[in-house]
Amino acid sequence: MKSNLSLNLKPWLKAMALANKLQAAKLSGRNYVELSRLRRSSNKIWNPEMRIAKIVAKLREKRNIVYSQVPPATITKECQKISDDVGAGVAYLNFSDVKACFESIPFNQTKAAQTIETVKEYFNGFYVFLDQAKENPKQGFTFRPIGLIAELDLLLKKNYTYEYQFVYSVGDLIGELRDGHTAFVSRNYSGYIFYQGFSMYSVIKPDGTQQIKVFDDEIDPSTIDCQVTLIDGEPAIDVITGFARDHTQQSRDLSVRFNYALASLAFGSRDFQIYGQTFTLRLKLPTKPSTSYTLNCNNKVSNITREWRIPSNISNTILDPILSKYKSPYINETSVGNASLIYDAFISRFYVLQDFGVVLISTEDTAGFTPDQVTRFLNDMTVGFKLFVDRGIKKIVFDLSNNTGGGMHISDFILRLLFPNIETFPEDLKVTDVTTAIIEEVANGNLDNLFSYQLFTSTKTNTSFNNVTEFIGNNTYTRGGIQVRYTTKAFRNDSLILNVSEPIKFPWTEENLVILTNGNCGSSCALIVQRLAEIKVPTVSVGGFPNTRFSFASFTGGTMMTSDLIIANYLGVYPNLNNLTSRFTLPDDLLLSFTCAEVYSLNNPDEVMDFSFRQADYQLYYDERSVRDPSSLWIQAEKYIRKR
């Protein structure tokens, strides 16, 4: 049966794909200067929807199977079994075989100690939220304060039998930051996809009770819309909530993480696909080979078991089911429910529904496209708004649900297109010996990257910085009870915003717009909606828990970096930085991503956006139709436009 599953990897896995691309280039003999041509990617904020096939292929490219860093002479017989199955064209690997392969690689104390020291160097040197993460969460958030450096050291005091147990422990600890940009993964142990061909969603019944229901079931479609009452013998709502609380890192808001654990629709790759469903789609080896579900289908109770399926991903034929679109009865190529598509701008779509317009923005990620293509995408977006003007559209619903970001220049463009005089959020970097060294070194090259002072304008003077000293400044703030240095708060220069057309004065104001998300609007998406909210555009969140208004955006932090990019773009490129390379070199099979720039509110200049709980003005809930027909939500959201 053809699957409706859409693989939605976390933002850091997109960066992991780039890291594999860099590694493949290194293996092919290209030098670090040549590799640095990929530097533009360091200023992107990754969208987990794009080019999944390439990501999986790159994860295989380096050594074909999960033990990619194990020298061929030491490949265990358990891992050889996996290799043989892949070579034979087996579509799905056996759970017990993959587990046996993982468990054939013993824990290495020396490698673990080196790994912890290097991870600490990265967090001390770059992670902009390291100290603020120690503070108690603002009311509305659900996460524990964490002194990360001390807790990383404690991991070495635990007992591990296998290497993957240690790797997962480090990843889980870093995941407790609940920062969608920050993660630790292994190419060896996160190279397979574990999924059940089964997904769920949540509804709120008229009496206010919450139920978990089946969204999609590849094995037995007759279960769709049945209520899931128990999971492994425990109440389903409790199991999903616990999983979202402890094992999902996309947001500091539990309601958003709850949405992410379940299924909803996202527009990506020109089609609607199932997004989220992290409870039944995982990148780490699950603890058990299967899960049992108790269903209530029209008052008939039954029990089903769904095993973890592990695609070997060796061909497009096997990848195809994972990438296929979701076939909703309410969606076709030209309409969503009663909403008619009037223009497709690739990264956005323009619909007309009743007497209002809908702009569905799926991503800000244009990595992999040429500058000319990006220019076309943004010009097309301008055309979409012009068509709204021509049709006399007075009200617009912006749907940015399940949009996890892309390039900051794209978010800046969208903001300036709507409000030409709007300022974007100011940002800063952590000042340490390594960031100072990089800032000073790249100053001579005038490179287009995060550390180039020439690309910023001071919030104090509203003029460009004259030199490195002005950019670094002498700015100390109290975070987590200690004094921490940061660069001078700055705006990105307008030169970073693509100039694709003459400025247009559109007729809409904040009173004619409304924002709709399910909280899974992160990174550059969050920069858009958070900034619009600060000028009083109303916000609506969908999903979550009954009568619990929650965040309409997640991980607003300005820029994500990866360990591979730090080496490839900076430490391995500039001779004066080469002496830092050994401090920041992780084993080849490991990748760390982290937030290295933070943004501040314009309304409250000392407020760090990532740690600010901002609940939506209004809350909607999914039901059996709206979870498959976004136009039902668009109609409800339109009612909250102030000037109707």
XYZ file of C-alpha atoms in Angstrom, residues 117 196 198 262 281 345 365 445 466 469:
10
model
C 35.125 18.178 26.149
C 4.810 2.764 12.065
C 0.274 5.097 11.660
C 0.761 14.299 16.597
C 8.113 8.514 13.417
C 4.483 31.338 -5.678
C 14.120 27.927 2.886
C 37.623 39.438 4.045
C 33.297 51.559 11.751
C 35.943 47.150 18.230
